[in-house]
Coordinates of C-alpha atoms in Angstrom, one line a residue:
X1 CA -87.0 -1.2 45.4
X2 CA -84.2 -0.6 43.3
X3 CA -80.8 -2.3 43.2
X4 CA -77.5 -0.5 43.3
X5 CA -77.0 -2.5 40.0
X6 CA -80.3 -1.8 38.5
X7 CA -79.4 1.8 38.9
X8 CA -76.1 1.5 36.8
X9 CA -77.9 -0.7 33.9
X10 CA -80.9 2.1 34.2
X11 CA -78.3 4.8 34.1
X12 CA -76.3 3.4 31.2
X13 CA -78.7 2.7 29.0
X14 CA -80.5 5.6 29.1
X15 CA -77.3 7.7 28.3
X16 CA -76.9 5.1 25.5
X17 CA -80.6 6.0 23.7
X18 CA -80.2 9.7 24.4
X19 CA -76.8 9.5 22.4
X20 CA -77.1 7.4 19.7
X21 CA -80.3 8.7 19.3
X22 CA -79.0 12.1 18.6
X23 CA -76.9 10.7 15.6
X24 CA -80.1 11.5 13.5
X25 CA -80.5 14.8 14.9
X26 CA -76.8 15.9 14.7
X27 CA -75.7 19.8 15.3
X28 CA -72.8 20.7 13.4
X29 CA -72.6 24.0 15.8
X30 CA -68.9 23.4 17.7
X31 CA -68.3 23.0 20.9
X32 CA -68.2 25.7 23.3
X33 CA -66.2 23.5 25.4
X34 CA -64.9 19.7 25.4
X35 CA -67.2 16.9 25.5
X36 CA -66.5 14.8 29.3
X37 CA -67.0 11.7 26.7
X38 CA -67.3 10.2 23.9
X39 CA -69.5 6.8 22.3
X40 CA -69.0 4.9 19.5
X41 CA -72.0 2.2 17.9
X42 CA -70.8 -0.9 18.1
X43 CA -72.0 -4.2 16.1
X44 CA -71.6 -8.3 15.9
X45 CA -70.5 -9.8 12.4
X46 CA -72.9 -13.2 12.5
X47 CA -70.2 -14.7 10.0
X48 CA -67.5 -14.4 12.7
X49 CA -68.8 -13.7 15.6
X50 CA -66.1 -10.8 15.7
X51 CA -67.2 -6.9 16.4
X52 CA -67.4 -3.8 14.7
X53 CA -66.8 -0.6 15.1
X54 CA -68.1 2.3 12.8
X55 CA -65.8 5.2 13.0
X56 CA -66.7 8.7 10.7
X57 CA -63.5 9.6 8.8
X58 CA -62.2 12.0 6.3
X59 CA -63.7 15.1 4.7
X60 CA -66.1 14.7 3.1
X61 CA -67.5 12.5 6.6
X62 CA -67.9 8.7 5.2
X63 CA -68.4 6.0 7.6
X64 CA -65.9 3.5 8.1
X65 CA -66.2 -0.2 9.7
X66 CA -63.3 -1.5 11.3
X67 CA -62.7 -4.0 13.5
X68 CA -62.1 -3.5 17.1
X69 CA -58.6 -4.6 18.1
X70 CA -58.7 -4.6 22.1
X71 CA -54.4 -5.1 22.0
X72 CA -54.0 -3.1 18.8
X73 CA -51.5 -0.1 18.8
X74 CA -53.0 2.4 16.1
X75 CA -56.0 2.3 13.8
X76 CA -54.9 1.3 10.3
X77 CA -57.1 0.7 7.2
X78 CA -57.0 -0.1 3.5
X79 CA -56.4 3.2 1.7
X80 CA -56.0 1.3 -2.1
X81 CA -59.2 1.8 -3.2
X82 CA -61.4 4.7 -3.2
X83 CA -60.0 6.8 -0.3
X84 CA -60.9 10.2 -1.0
X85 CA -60.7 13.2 1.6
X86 CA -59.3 16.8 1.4
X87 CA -58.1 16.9 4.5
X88 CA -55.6 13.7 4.1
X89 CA -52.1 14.8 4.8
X90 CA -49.0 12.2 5.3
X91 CA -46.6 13.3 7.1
X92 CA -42.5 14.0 6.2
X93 CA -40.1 11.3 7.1
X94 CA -38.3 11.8 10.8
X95 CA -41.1 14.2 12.0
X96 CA -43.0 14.6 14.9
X97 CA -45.6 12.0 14.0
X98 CA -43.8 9.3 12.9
X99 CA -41.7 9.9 16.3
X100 CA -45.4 9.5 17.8
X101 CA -46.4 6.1 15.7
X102 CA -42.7 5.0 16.4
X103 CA -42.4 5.1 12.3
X104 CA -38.3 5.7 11.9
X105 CA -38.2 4.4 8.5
X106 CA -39.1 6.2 5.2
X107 CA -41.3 5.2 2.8
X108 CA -40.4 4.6 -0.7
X109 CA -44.0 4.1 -3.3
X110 CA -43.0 3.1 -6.4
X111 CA -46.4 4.4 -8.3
X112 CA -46.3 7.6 -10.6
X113 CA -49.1 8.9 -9.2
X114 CA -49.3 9.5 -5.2
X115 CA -52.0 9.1 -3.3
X116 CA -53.5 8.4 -0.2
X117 CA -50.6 5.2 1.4
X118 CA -48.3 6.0 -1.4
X119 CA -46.2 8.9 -0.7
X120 CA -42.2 9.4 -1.1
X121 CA -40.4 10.7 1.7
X122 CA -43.0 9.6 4.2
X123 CA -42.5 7.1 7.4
X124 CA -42.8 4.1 7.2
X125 CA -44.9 1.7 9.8
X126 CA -45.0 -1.9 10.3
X127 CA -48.9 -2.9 10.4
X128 CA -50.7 -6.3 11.5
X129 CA -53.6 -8.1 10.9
X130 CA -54.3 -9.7 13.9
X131 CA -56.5 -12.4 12.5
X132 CA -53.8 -14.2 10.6
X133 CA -51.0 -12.5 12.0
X134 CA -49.5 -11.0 8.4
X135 CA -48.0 -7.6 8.2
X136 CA -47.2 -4.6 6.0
X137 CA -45.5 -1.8 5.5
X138 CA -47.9 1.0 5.7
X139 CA -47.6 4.8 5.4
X140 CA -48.6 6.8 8.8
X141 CA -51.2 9.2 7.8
X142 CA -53.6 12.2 9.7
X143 CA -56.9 12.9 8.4
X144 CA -60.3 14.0 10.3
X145 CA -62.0 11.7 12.9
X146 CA -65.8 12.5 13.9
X147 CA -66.9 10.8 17.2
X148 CA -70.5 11.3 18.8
X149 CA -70.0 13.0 21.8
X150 CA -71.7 13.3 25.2
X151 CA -71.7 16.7 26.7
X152 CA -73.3 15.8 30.3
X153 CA -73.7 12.4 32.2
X154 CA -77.1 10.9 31.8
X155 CA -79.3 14.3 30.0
X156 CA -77.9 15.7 27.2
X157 CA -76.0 14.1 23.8
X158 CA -73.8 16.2 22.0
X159 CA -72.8 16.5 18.1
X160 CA -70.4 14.8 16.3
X161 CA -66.8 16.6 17.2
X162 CA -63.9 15.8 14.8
X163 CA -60.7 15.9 15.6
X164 CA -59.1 16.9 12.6
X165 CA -55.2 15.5 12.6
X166 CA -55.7 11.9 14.1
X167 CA -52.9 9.6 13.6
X168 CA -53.3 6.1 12.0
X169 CA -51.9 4.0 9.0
X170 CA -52.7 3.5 5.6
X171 CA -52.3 0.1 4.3
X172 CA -52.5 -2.4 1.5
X173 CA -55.9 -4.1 0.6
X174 CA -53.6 -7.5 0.8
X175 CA -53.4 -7.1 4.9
X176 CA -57.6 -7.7 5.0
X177 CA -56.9 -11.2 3.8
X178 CA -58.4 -13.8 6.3
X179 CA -61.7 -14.4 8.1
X180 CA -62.3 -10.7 8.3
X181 CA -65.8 -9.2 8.6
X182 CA -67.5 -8.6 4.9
X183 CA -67.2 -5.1 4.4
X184 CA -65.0 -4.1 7.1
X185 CA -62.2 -1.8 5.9
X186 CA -59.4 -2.3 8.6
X187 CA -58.7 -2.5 12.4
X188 CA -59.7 0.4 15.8
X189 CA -56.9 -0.4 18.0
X190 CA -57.9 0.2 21.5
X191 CA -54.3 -0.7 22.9
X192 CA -52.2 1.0 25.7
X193 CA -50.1 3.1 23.2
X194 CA -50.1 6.9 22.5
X195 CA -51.9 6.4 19.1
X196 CA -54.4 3.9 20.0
X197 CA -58.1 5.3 19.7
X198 CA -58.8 6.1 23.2
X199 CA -55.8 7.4 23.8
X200 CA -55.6 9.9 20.6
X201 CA -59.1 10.7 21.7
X202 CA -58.8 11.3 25.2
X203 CA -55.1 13.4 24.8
X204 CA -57.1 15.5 22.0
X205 CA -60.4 16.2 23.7
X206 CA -58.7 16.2 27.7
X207 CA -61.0 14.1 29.3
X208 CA -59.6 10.3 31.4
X209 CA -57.5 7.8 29.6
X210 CA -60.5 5.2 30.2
X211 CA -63.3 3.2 28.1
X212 CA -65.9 0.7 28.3
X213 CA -67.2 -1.7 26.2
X214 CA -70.4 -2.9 26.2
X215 CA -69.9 -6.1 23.1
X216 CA -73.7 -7.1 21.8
X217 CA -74.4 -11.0 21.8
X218 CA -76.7 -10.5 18.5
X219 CA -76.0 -9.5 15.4
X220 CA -79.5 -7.8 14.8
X221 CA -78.8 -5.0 17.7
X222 CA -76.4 -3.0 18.6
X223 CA -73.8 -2.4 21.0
X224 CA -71.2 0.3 22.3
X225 CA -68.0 1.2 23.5
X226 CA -67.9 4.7 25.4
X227 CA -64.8 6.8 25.9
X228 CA -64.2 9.1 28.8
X229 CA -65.7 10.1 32.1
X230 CA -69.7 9.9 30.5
X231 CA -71.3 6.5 31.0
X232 CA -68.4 5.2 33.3
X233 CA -69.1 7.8 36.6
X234 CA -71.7 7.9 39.4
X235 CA -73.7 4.9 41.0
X236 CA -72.3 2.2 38.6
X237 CA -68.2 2.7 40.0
X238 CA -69.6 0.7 42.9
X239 CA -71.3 -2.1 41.2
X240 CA -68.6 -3.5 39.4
X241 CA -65.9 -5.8 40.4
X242 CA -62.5 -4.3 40.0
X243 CA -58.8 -6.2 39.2
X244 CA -55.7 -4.8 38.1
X245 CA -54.9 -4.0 34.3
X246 CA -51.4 -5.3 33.7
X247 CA -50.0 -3.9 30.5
X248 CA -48.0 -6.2 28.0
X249 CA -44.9 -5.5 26.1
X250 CA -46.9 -4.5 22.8
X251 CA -49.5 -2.7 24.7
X252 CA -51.7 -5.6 25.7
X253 CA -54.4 -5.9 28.8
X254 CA -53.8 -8.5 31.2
X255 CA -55.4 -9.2 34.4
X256 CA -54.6 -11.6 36.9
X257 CA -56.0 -14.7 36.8
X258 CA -54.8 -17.1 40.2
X259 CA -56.9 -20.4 39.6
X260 CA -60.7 -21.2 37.9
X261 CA -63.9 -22.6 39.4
X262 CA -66.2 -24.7 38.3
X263 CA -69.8 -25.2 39.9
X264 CA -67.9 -23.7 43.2
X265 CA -65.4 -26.2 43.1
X266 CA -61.6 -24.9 41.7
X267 CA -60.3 -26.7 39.2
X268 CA -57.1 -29.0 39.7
X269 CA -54.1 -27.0 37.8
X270 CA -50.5 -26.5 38.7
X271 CA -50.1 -23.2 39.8
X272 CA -47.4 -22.2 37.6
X273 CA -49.5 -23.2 34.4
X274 CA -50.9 -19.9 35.2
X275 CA -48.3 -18.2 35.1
X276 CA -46.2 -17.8 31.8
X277 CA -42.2 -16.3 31.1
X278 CA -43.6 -14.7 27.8
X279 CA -46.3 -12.6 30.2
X280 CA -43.4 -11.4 32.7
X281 CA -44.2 -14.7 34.9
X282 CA -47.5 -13.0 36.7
X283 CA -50.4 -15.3 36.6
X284 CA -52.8 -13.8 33.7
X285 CA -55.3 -13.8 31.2
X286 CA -55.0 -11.6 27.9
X287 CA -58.3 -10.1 27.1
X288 CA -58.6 -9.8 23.4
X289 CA -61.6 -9.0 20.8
X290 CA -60.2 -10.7 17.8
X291 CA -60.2 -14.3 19.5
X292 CA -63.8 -15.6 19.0
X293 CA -63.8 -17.7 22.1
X294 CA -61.5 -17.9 25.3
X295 CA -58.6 -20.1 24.5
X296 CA -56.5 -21.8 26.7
X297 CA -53.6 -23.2 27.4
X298 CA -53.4 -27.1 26.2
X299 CA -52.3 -28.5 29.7
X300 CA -55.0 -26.2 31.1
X301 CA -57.6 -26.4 28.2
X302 CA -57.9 -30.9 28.9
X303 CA -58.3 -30.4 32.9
X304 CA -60.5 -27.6 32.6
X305 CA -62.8 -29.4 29.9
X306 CA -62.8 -32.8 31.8
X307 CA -63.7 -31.0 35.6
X308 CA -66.2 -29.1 33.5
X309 CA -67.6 -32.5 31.8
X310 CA -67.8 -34.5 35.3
X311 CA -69.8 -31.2 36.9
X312 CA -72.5 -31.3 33.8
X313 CA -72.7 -34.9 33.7
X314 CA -76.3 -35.1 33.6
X315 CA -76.3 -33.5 30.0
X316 CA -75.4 -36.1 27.7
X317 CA -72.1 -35.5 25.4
X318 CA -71.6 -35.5 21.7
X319 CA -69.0 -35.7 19.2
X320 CA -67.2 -32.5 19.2
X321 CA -67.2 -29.8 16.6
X322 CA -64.2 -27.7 15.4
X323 CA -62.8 -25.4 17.1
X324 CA -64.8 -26.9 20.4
X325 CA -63.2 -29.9 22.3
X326 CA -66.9 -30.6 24.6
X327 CA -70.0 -30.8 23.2
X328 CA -73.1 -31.5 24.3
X329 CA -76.8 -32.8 22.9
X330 CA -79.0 -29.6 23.5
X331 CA -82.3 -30.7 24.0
X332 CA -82.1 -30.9 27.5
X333 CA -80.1 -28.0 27.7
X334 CA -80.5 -24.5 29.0
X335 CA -77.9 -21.4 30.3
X336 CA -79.5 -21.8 33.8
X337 CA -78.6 -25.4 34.0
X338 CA -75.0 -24.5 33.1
X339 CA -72.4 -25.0 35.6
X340 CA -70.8 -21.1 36.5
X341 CA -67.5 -20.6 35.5
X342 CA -65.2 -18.2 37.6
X343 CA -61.9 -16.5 37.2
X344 CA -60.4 -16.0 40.4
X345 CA -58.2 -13.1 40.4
X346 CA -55.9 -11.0 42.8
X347 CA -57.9 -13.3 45.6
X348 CA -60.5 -15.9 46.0
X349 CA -63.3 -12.7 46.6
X350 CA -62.2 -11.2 43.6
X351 CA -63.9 -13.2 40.6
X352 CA -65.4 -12.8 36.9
X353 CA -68.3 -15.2 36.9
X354 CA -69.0 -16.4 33.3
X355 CA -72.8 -17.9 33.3
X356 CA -74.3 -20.2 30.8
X357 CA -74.8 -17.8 28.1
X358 CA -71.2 -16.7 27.8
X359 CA -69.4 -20.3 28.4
X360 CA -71.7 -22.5 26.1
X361 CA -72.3 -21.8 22.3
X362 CA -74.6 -23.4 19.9
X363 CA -72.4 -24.9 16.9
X364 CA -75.6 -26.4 15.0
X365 CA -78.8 -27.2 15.8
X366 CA -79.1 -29.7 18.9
X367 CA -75.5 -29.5 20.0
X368 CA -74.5 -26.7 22.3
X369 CA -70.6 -26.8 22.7
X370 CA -68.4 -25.4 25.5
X371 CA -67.0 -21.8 24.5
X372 CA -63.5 -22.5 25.1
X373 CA -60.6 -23.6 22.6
X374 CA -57.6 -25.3 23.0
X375 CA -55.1 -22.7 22.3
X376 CA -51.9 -24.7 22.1
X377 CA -48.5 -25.7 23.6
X378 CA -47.0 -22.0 23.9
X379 CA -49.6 -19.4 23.4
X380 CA -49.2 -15.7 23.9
X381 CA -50.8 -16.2 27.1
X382 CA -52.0 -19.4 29.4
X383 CA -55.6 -18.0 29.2
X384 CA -56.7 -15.6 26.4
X385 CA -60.1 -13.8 26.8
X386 CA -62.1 -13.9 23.6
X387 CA -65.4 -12.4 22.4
X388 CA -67.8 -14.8 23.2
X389 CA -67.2 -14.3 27.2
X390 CA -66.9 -10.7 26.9
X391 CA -70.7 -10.1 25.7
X392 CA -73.2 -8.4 27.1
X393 CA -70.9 -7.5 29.9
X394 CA -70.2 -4.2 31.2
X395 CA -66.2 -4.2 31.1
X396 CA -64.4 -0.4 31.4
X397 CA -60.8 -0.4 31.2
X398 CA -59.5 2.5 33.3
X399 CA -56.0 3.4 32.0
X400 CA -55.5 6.2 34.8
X401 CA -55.6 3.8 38.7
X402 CA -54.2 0.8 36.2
X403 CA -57.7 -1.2 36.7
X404 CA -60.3 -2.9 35.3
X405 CA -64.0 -3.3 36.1
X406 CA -66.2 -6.1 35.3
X407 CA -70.2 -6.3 36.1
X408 CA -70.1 -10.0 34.9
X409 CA -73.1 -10.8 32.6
X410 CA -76.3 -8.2 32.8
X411 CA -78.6 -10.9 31.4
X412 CA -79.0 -11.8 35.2
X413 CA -80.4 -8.5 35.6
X414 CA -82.5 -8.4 32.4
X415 CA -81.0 -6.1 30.4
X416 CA -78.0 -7.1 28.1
X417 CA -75.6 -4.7 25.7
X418 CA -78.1 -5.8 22.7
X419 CA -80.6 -4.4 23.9
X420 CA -80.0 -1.0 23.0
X421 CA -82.9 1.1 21.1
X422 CA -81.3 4.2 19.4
X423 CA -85.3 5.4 18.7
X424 CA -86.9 5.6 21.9
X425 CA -86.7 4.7 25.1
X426 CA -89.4 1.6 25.5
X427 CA -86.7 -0.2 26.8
X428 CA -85.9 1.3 29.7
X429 CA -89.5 2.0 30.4
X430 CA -90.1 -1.6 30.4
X431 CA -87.5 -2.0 33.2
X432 CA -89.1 0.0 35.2

């Protein structure tokens, strides 16, 4: 018989082969009406274990990687080379848009020649990498922005729709300095602003300020993140664990986080360490996509590691390997034998439970490390969600009730977000 849970992974990945496959069979007829949702492909850079997004942009439709920034205010990307659309505009100094941005500089561009990110009388926006924390003075721009849609929950996948003004920055080739993805051309940011992605997107279009991602733990499938009402309604709302969102000065995502378990058993830490005057003083955890791994706190980071180390004692240890700070011989090891890790949150029955898969990484063969990092004196947050722990779990971010639902890892159920097959539906045939 069925589970309630094997009916919201059945559910959500069949929506996710009926749309994506429909990218190959794309009807440019528009829409009678809005789409309830949106979906974009998303992919895993083996290099640096950081994820991708592939956006379709400008006119003629190209498309563009960027790297998905969970915290970041706007989409930006590099505009110096080779950006060539019709339907680029950048709009006059003091108007609405920069208002929108929050550009209230103009911006001065020095080059004979304008182009796209190198206008006169043009605002003016601070931008960041958020790798390497380096920033630029980029010009706010509007061009066209294609996203495959979903015109009914769980049957039928729409065309690409475009919305055709969308806000973002252009900005110099110099800000994609660091460990960025090859290839990649600049940054999605999925923040709680007004010119984020999902929020441009879901204003435009009209459906719920909400989205999902679904991060892939390989790098040979694929992934997704969906946008709206479609893949986030019906039997799965009940599956998932829910916690309140709290949003951060910049537009971050928080959620509480009260005290952590190991094997069942919590974890000795103060209960202020927690709890941090940079975050507003409420107990949290910063969920981010552009940290690799979760780090934490350094008074945090040496109690959690050595509780963890005395529960997995029967795996021998090894010299650590950078960035990691426990390491462990991997012959005799396997994510079933792996201690479970939980975040306890607004109360001890609230919990996201990180299994084996998502709290141990292999950093070469025959040592398997522990996937958390020591993330300094005075970090931006006591406990900083990366990547790594955020794979192949179900985790929608519902900006309208402020909350955020987790289905903890769907290996357990035997599926996983990398599992996706955008030509036919064998996979969900097999779960049957």
């Amino acid at each position: 018989m069925a589970t309630p849970l094997f009916n919201f992974v059945f559910t959500f990945l069949t929506l996710s082969n009926l749309v994506l496959l429909s990218q190959s069979q794309v009807t440019r007829a528009p829409f009678k009406s809005n789409p309830n949702g949106l979906v974009l492909p998303v992919f895993k850079d083996s290099a640096t274990g950081l994820h991708i997004a592939n956006v379709t942009k400008r006119t003629p439709q190209q498309s563009v990687p960027l790297l998905i920034d969970l915290n970041g205010r706007f989409v930006w990307l590099n505009c110096d080379k080779n950006y060539l659309s019709s339907t680029y505009f950048a709009p006059f100094c003091h108007s609405t848009q920069c208002s929108r941005v929050g550009a209230h500089s103009c911006n001065k561009c020095f080059s004979t020649t304008p182009r796209p990110g190198c206008h006169n009388n043009t605002c003016a926006v601070t931008t960041t990498n958020p790798l390497t924390s380096q920033t630029a003075i980029s010009e706010v721009s509007q061009d066209s922005l294609s996203v495959q849609s979903i015109t009914q929950f769980g049957s039928n996948a729409g065309p690409l729709v475009t919305l055709r003004y969308f806000l973002f920055a252009c900005s110099p080739s110099s800000l994609l300095q660091g460990p960025f993805p090859k290839n990649v051309q600049g940054v999605a940011g999925f923040g709680h602003d007004s010119v984020s992605l999902p929020i441009q997107l879901a204003s435009h279009f009209g459906f719920p300020r909400q989205f999902a991602l679904c991060l892939p733990s390989s790098s040979q499938k694929n992934g997704a993140i969906f946008l709206g009402t479609s893949g986030l309604n019906g039997t799965q709302t009940g599956n998932l664990t829910y916690t309140p969102i709290i949003i951060g000065s910049q537009g971050e995502y928080f959620i509480p986080v009260r005290s952590i378990r190991v094997n069942n058993k919590p974890v000795p830490l103060n209960r202020s360490s927690l709890t941090s005057t940079r975050t507003r003083n409420f107990g949290g955890a910063m969920i981010s996509t552009t940290a690799p791994y979760t780090a934490l706190e350094r008074n945090i980071f040496t109690a959690f590691t050595q509780f963890f180390a005395n529960q997995f004692s029967s795996v021998s240890r090894v010299t650590p390997i950078s960035p990691f700070g426990l390491c462990f011989n991997s012959n005799n090891l396997s994510s079933t034998n792996v201690p479970n890790i939980d975040f306890v949150m607004q109360n001890k029955n609230v919990t996201w439970t990180i299994v084996g898969t998502n709290s141990v990484v292999e950093a070469r063969p025959g040592v398997s490390c522990l996937a958390f990092v020591d993330g300094g004196q005075n970090p931006k947050a006591p406990i900083v969600i990366g990547g790594h722990q955020l794979e192949d779990n179900f985790v929608q971010f519902d900006l309208v009730t402020s909350r955020l639902g987790l289905s903890s890892s769907l290996l357990s159920h035997n599926t996983s977000c990398s599992t996706f097959n955008f030509t036919s539906t064998s996979f969900v045939k097999e779960m049957e």
